[in-house]
Short mmCIF file of C-alpha atoms and ligand atoms in Angstrom, two decimals:
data_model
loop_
_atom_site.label_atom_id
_atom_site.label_comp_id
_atom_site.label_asym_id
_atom_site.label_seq_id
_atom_site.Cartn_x
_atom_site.Cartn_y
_atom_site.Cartn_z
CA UNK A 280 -19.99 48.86 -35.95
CA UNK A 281 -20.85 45.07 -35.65
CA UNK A 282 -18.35 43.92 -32.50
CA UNK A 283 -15.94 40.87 -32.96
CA UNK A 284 -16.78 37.41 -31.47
CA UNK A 285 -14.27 34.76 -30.19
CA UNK A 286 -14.37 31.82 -32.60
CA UNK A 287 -16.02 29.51 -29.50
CA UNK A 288 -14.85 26.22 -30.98
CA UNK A 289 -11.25 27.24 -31.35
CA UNK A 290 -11.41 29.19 -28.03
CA UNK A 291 -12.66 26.46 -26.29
CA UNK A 292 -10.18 23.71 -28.05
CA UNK A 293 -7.45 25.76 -26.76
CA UNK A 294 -8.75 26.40 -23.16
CA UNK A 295 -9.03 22.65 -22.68
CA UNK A 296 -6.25 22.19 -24.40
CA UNK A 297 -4.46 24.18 -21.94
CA UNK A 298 -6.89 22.85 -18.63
CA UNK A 299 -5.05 19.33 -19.64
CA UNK A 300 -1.41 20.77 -19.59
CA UNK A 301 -1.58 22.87 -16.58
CA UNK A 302 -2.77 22.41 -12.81
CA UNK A 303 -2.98 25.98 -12.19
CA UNK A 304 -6.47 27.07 -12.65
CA UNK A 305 -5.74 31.10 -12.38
CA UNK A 306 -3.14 30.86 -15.27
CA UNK A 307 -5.64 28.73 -17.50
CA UNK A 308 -8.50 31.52 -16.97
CA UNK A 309 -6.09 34.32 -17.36
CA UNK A 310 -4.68 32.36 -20.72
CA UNK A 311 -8.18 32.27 -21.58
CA UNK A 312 -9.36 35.95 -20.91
CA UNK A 313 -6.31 36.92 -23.22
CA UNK A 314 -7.30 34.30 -25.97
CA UNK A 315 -10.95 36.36 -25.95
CA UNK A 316 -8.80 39.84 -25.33
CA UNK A 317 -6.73 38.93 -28.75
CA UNK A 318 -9.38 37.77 -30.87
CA UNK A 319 -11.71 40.31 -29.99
CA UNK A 320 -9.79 43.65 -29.46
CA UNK A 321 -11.20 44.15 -25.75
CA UNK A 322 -8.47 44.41 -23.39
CA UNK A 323 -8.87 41.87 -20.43
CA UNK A 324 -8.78 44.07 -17.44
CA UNK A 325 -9.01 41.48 -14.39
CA UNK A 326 -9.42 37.52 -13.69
CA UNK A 327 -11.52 37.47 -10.16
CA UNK A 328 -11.03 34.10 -8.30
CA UNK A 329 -12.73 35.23 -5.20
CA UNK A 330 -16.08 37.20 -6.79
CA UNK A 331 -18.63 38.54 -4.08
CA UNK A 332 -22.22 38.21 -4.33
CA UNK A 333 -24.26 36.74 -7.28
CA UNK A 334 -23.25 39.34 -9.84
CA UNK A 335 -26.16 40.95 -10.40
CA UNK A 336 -24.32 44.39 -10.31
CA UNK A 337 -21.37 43.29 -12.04
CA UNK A 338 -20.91 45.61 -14.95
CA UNK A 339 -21.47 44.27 -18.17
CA UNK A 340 -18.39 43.42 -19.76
CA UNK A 341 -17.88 40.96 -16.48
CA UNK A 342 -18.55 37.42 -17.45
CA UNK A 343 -19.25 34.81 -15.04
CA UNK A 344 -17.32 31.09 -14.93
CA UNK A 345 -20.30 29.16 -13.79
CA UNK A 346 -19.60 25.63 -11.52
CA UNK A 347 -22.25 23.84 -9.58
CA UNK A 348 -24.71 26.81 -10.33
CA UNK A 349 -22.49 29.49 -8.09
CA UNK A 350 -20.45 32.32 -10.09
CA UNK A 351 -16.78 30.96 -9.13
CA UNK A 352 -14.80 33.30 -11.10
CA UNK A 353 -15.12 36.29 -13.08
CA UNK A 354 -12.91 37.67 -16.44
CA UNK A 355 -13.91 41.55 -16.63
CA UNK A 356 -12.69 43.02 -20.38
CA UNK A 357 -12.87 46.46 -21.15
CA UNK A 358 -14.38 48.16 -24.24
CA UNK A 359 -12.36 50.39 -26.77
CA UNK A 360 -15.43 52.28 -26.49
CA UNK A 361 -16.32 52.42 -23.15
CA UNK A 362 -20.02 53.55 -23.86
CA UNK A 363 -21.18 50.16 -25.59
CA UNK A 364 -22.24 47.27 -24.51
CA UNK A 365 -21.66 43.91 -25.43
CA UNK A 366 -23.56 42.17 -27.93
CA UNK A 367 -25.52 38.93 -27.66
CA UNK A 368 -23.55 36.71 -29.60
CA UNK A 369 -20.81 37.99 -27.42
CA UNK A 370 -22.20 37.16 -24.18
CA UNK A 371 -23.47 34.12 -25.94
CA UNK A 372 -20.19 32.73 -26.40
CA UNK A 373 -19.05 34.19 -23.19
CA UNK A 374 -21.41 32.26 -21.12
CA UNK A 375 -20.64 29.18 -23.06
CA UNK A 376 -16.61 29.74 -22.15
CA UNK A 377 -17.95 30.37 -18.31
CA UNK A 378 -20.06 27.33 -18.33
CA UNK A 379 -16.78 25.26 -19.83
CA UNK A 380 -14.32 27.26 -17.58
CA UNK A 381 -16.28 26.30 -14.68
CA UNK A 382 -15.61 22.59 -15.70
CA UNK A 383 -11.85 23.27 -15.41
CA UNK A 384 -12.61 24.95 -11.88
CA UNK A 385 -14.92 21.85 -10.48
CA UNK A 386 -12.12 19.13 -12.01
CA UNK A 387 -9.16 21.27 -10.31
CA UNK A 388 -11.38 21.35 -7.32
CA UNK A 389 -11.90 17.80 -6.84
CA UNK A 390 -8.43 16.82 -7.65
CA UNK A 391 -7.28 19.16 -4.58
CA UNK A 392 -9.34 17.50 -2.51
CA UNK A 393 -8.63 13.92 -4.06
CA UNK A 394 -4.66 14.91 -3.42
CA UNK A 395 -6.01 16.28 -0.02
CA UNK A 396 -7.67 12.98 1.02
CA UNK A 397 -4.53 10.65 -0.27
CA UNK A 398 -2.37 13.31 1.91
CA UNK A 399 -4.53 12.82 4.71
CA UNK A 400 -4.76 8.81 4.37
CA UNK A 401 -1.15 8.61 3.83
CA UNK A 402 -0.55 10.50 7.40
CA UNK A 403 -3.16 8.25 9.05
CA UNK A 404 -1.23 5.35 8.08
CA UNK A 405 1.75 6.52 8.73
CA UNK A 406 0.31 7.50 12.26
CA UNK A 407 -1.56 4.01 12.50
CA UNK A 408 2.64 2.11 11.33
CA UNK A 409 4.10 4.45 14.25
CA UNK A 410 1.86 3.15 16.52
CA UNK A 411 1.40 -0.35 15.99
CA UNK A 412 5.41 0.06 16.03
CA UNK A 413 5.52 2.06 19.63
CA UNK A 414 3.02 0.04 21.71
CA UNK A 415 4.51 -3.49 20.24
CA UNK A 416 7.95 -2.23 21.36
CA UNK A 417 6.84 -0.92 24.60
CA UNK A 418 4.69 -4.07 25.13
CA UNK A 419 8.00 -6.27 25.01
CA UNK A 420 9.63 -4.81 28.29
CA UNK A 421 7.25 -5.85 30.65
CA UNK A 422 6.26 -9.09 29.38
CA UNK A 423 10.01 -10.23 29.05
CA UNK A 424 9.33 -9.83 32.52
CA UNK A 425 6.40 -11.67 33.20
CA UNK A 426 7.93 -14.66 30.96
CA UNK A 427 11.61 -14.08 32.98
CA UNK A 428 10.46 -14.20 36.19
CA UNK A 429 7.61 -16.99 35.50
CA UNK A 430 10.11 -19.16 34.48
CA UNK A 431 12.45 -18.44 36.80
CA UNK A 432 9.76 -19.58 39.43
CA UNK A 433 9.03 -22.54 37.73
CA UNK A 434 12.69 -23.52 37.72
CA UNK A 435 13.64 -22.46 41.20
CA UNK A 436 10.45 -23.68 43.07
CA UNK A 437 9.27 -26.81 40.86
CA UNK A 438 9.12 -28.49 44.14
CA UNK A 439 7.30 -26.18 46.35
CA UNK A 440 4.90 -25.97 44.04
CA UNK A 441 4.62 -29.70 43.09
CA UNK A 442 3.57 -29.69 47.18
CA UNK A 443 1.08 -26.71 46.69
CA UNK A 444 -2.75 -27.68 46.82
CA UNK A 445 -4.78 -27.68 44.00
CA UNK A 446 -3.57 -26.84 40.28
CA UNK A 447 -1.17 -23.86 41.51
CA UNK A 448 1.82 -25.56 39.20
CA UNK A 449 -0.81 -25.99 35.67
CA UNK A 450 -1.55 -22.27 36.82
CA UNK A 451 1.88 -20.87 36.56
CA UNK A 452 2.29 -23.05 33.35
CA UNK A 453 -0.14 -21.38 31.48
CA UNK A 454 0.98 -17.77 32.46
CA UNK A 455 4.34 -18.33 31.41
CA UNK A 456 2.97 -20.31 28.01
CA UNK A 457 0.88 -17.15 27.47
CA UNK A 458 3.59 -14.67 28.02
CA UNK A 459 5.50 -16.67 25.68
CA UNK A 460 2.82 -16.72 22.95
CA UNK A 461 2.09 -12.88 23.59
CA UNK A 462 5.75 -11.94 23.22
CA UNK A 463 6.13 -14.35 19.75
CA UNK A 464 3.36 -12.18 18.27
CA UNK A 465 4.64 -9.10 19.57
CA UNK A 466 7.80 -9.71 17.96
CA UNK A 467 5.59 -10.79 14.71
CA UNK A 468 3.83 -7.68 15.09
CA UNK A 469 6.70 -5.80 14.79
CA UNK A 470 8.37 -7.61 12.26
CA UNK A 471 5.60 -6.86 10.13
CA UNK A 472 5.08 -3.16 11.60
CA UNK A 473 9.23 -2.54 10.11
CA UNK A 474 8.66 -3.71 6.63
CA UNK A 475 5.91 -0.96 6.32
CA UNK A 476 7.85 1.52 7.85
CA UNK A 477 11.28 1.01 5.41
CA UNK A 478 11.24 1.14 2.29
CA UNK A 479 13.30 -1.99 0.33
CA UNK A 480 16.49 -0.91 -0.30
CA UNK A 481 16.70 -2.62 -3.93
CA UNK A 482 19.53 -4.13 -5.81
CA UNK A 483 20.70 -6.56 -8.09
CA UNK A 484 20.51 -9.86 -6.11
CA UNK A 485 21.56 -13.67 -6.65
CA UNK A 486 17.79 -15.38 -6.01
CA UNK A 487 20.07 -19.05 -5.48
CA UNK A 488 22.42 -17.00 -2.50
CA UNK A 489 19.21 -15.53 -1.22
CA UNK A 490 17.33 -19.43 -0.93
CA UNK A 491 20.56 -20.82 0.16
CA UNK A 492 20.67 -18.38 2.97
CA UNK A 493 16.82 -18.96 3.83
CA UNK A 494 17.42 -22.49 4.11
CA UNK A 495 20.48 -22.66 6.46
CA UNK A 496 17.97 -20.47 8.70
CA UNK A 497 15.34 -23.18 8.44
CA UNK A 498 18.24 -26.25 9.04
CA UNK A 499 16.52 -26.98 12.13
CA UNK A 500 12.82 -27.13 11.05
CA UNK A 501 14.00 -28.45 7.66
CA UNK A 502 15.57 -31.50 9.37
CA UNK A 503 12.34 -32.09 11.92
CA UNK A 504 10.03 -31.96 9.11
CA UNK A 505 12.31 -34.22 7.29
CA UNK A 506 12.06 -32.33 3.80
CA UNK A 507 13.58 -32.18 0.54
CA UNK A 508 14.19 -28.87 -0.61
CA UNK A 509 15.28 -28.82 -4.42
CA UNK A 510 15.71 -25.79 -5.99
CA UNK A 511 15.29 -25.54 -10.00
CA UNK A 512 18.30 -23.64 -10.42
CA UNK A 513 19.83 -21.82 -11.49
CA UNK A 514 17.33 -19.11 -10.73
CA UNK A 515 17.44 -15.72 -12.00
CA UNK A 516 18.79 -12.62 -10.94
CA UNK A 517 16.12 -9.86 -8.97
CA UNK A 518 15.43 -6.67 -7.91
CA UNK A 519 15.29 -6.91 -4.18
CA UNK A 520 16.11 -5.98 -0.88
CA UNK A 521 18.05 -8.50 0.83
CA UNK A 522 16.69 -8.95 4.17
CA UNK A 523 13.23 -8.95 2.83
CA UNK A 524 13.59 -11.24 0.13
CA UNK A 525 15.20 -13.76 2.21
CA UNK A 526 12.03 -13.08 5.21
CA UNK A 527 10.48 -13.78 2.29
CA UNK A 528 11.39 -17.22 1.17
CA UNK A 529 12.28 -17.92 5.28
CA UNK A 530 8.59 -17.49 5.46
CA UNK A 531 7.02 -19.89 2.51
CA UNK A 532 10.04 -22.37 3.16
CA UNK A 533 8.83 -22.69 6.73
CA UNK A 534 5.29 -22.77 6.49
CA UNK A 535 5.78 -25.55 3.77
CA UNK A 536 7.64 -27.18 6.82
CA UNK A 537 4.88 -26.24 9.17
CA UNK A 538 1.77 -27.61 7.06
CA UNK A 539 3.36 -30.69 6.19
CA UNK A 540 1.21 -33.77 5.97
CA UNK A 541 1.80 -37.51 6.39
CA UNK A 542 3.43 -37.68 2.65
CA UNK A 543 7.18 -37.18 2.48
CA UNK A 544 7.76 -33.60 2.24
CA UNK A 545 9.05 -32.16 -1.28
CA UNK A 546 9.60 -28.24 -1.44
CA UNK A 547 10.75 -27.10 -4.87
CA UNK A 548 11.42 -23.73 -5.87
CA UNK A 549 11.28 -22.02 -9.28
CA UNK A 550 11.35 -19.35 -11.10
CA UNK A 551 10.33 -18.29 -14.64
CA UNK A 552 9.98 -15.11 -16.62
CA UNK A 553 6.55 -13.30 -16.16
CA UNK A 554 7.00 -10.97 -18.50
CA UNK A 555 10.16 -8.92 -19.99
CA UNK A 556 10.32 -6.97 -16.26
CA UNK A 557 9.22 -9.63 -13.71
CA UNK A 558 10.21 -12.93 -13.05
CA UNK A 559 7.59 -15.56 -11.17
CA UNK A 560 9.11 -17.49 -8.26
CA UNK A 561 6.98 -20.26 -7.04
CA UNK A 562 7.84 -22.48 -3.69
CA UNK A 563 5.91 -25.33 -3.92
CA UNK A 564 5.28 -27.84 -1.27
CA UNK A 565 3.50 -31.29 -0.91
CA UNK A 566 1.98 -30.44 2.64
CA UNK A 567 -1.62 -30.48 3.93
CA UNK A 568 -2.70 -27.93 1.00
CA UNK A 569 -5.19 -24.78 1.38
CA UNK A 570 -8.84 -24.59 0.69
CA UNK A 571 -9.25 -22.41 -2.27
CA UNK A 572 -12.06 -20.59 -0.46
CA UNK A 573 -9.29 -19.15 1.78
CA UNK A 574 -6.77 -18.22 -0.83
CA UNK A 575 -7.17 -14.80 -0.22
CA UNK A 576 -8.10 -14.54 3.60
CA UNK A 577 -4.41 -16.42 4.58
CA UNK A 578 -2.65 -13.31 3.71
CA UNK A 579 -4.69 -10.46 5.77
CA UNK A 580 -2.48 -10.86 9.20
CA UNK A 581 -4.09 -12.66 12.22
CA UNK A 582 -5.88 -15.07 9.90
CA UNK A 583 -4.94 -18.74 10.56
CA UNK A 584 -6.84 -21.95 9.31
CA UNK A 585 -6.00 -23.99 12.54
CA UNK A 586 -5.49 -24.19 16.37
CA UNK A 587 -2.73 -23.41 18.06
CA UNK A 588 -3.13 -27.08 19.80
CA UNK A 589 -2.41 -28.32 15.91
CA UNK A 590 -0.13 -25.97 14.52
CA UNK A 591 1.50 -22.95 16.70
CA UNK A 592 1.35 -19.66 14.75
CA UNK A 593 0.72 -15.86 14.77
CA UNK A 594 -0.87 -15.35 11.48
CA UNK A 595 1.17 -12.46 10.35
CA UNK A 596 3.52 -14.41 8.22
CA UNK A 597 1.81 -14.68 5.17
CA UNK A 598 0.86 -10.70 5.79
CA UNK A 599 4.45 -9.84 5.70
CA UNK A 600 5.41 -11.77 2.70
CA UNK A 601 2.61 -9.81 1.30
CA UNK A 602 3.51 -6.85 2.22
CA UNK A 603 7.48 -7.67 1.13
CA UNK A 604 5.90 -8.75 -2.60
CA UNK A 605 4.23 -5.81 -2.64
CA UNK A 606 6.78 -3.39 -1.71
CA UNK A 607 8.60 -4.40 -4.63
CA UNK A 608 6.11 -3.69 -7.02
CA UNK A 609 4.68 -7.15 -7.12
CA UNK A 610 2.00 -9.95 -5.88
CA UNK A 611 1.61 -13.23 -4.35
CA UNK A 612 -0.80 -15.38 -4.53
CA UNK A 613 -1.52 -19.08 -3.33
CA UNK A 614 -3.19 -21.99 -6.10
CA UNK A 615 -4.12 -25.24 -3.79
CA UNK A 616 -6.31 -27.93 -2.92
CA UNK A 617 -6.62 -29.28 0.58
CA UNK A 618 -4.29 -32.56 0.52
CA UNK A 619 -3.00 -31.82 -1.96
CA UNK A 620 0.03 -29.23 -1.06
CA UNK A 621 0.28 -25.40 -1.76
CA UNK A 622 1.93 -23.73 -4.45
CA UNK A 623 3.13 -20.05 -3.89
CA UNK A 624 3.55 -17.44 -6.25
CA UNK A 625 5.68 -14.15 -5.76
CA UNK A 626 6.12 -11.74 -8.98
CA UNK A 627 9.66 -9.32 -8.46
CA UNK A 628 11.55 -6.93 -10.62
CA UNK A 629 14.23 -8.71 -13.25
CA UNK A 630 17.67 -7.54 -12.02
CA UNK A 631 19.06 -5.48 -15.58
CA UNK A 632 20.98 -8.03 -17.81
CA UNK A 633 24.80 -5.94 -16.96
CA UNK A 634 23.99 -5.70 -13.06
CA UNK A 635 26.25 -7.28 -11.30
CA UNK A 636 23.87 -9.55 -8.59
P1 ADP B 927 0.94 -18.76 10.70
O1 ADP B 927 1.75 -19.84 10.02
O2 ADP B 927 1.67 -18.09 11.79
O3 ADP B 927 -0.41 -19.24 11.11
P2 ADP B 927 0.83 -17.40 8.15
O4 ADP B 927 0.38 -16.01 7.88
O5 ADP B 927 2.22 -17.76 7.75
O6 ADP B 927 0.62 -17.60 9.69
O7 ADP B 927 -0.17 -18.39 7.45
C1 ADP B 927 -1.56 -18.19 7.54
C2 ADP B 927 -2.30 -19.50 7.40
O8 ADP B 927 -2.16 -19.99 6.06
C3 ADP B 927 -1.75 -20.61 8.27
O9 ADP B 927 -2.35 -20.55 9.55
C4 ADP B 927 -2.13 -21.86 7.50
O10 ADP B 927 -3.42 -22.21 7.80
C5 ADP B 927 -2.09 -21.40 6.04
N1 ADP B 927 -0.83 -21.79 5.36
C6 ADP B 927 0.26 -21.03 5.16
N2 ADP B 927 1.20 -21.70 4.46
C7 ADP B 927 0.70 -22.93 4.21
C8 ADP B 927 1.18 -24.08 3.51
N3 ADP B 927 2.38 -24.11 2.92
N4 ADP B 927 0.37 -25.16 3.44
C9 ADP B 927 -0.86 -25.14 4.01
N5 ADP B 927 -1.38 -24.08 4.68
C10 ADP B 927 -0.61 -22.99 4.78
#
């Protein structure tokens, strides 16, 4: 009596099928050991996901699943008639279902590991955020001290050490002026260090209330740099988290402030629709302008374009606006020409038309 082969194409169709719609490999080889079980009238006895050896004594109506050249699996069947043996179209197609099988095993097997890896990146980070976080916090105690008392002893003995010999007062100076530096980009540090370790709380939000806000911060720098802030109002309502957003606009208002040149400053903010999800704010100022060769480099943190002795800065601005955009699903970017001012782009989530912002 002539024995009964799976239809392979079918089989197969199905067992991918069913690779695609479930992670669990041992239910998509069992699935498929009854698929060759009802088509062929064998009864499927056992699905092995930890075989020994190379098979070589496995008894014949064992098939192998076949990955990387190593026998990773086995479906053993069982005969009505447990004298024959199976015939060669049968382990034709059976080898041809191990060799696909096998695919399924090596995919599942590298997206374990891929899931492994992001797991293991993700802690890293998360290790790498609580650290940066600890040691700039720790950091802060002792050099309020060093700036406290430094100051306090160029306050309380400015004439002792006016009499000192040598440069014992330009000395002193430049310890506390270092302290002071150090503790600004501690402080930096961490304010960067907390946006990575929150997640934005987001809600409807008034962009106008939010610039408003940024720019009483900024009264004092506003009124040195002798700017005119216009916004194109009104602007539309976002997705946001408060605090960021306005760190956010605190940050490009400021710098525009900050790289002004010898024109009268103008900083004008906008907004239009992106797309029907995101809106495109843009703070645009007529400052000392960017070289596009460093579009991209001014937002990594620590990277500045000029001396302290020009313009005093930590760097990590620009990183944190980053990292606000992209915390909210979006992306910044910088178009410029040296002289010829900056113009900042942020992309954020449209606030829904009913939400009350
Ligand atoms: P910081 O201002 O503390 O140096 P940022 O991260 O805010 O740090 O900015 C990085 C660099 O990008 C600045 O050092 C400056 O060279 C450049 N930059 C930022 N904003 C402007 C701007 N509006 N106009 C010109 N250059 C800017």
């Amino acid at each position: 009596m002539s024995q009964a082969t799976p239809d392979l194409r079918g089989l197969l169709e199905r067992v991918t099928t069913l690779a695609n719609e479930s992670t669990d490999i041992e239910r998509t080889l069992r699935a498929a050991g009854e698929d060759v079980a009802a088509t062929t009238g064998l009864t499927l006895l056992e699905v092995d996901l930890d075989p020994d050896g190379d098979g070589r004594d496995a008894p014949p109506w064992s098939f192998p699943v076949l990955c990387g050249g190593s026998v990773v699996a086995r479906l053993s069947f069982r005969p009505e008639d447990r004298e024959t043996e199976p015939s060669p179209e049968l382990v034709d197609a059976m080898s041809a279902l191990g060799r696909q099988l096998g695919l399924v095993v090596e995919r599942d097997r590298i997206r374990a590991q891929l899931e492994a890896t992001a797991a293991e990146l993700e802690r890293s980070n998360r290790e790498l955020e609580q650290f940066a976080y600890v040691a700039s916090h720790d950091l802060q105690e002792p050099l309020r001290k060093i700036v406290g008392f430094s100051e306090l002893l160029e306050q309380r003995y400015a004439a002792e050490l006016e009499q000192l010999e040598g440069d014992a007062g330009d000395y002193l100076r430049y310890v506390t002026e270092g302290a002071r530096r150090m503790a600004r980009l501690i402080e930096d540090l961490l304010r960067y260090s907390r946006v990575g370790r929150r997640r934005p709380a987001l809600r409807p939000l008034d962009l106008d209330e939010v610039v408003a806000t940024a720019t009483d911060r900024l009264e004092v720098a506003i009124t040195e740099a002798d700017a005119d802030v216009r916004v194109d109002g009104p602007l539309p309502a976002v997705m946001g988290d408060p605090d960021q957003l306005l760190d956010l606009l605190a940050n490009l208002i400021g710098n525009a402030c900050k790289y002004r040149g010898d024109e009268p400053l103008v900083v004008r903010i906008s907004a239009a629709p992106e797309d029907d999800q995101r809106v495109a704010v843009t703070v645009t100022d007529t400052g000392i302008g960017i070289d596009p060769v460093h579009a991209e480099r001014i937002f990594e943190i620590f990277q500045r374009l000029h001396p302290q002795s020009r313009y005093e800065g930590s760097g990590i601005g620009l990183a944190i606006c980053r990292r606000i955009v992209e915390h909210h699903g979006g992306r910044i970017w910088v178009e410029s020409r040296p002289g010829d001012g900056a113009r900042f782009t942020f992309t954020l989530p449209t606030a829904p038309e009913h939400a009350d912002a």
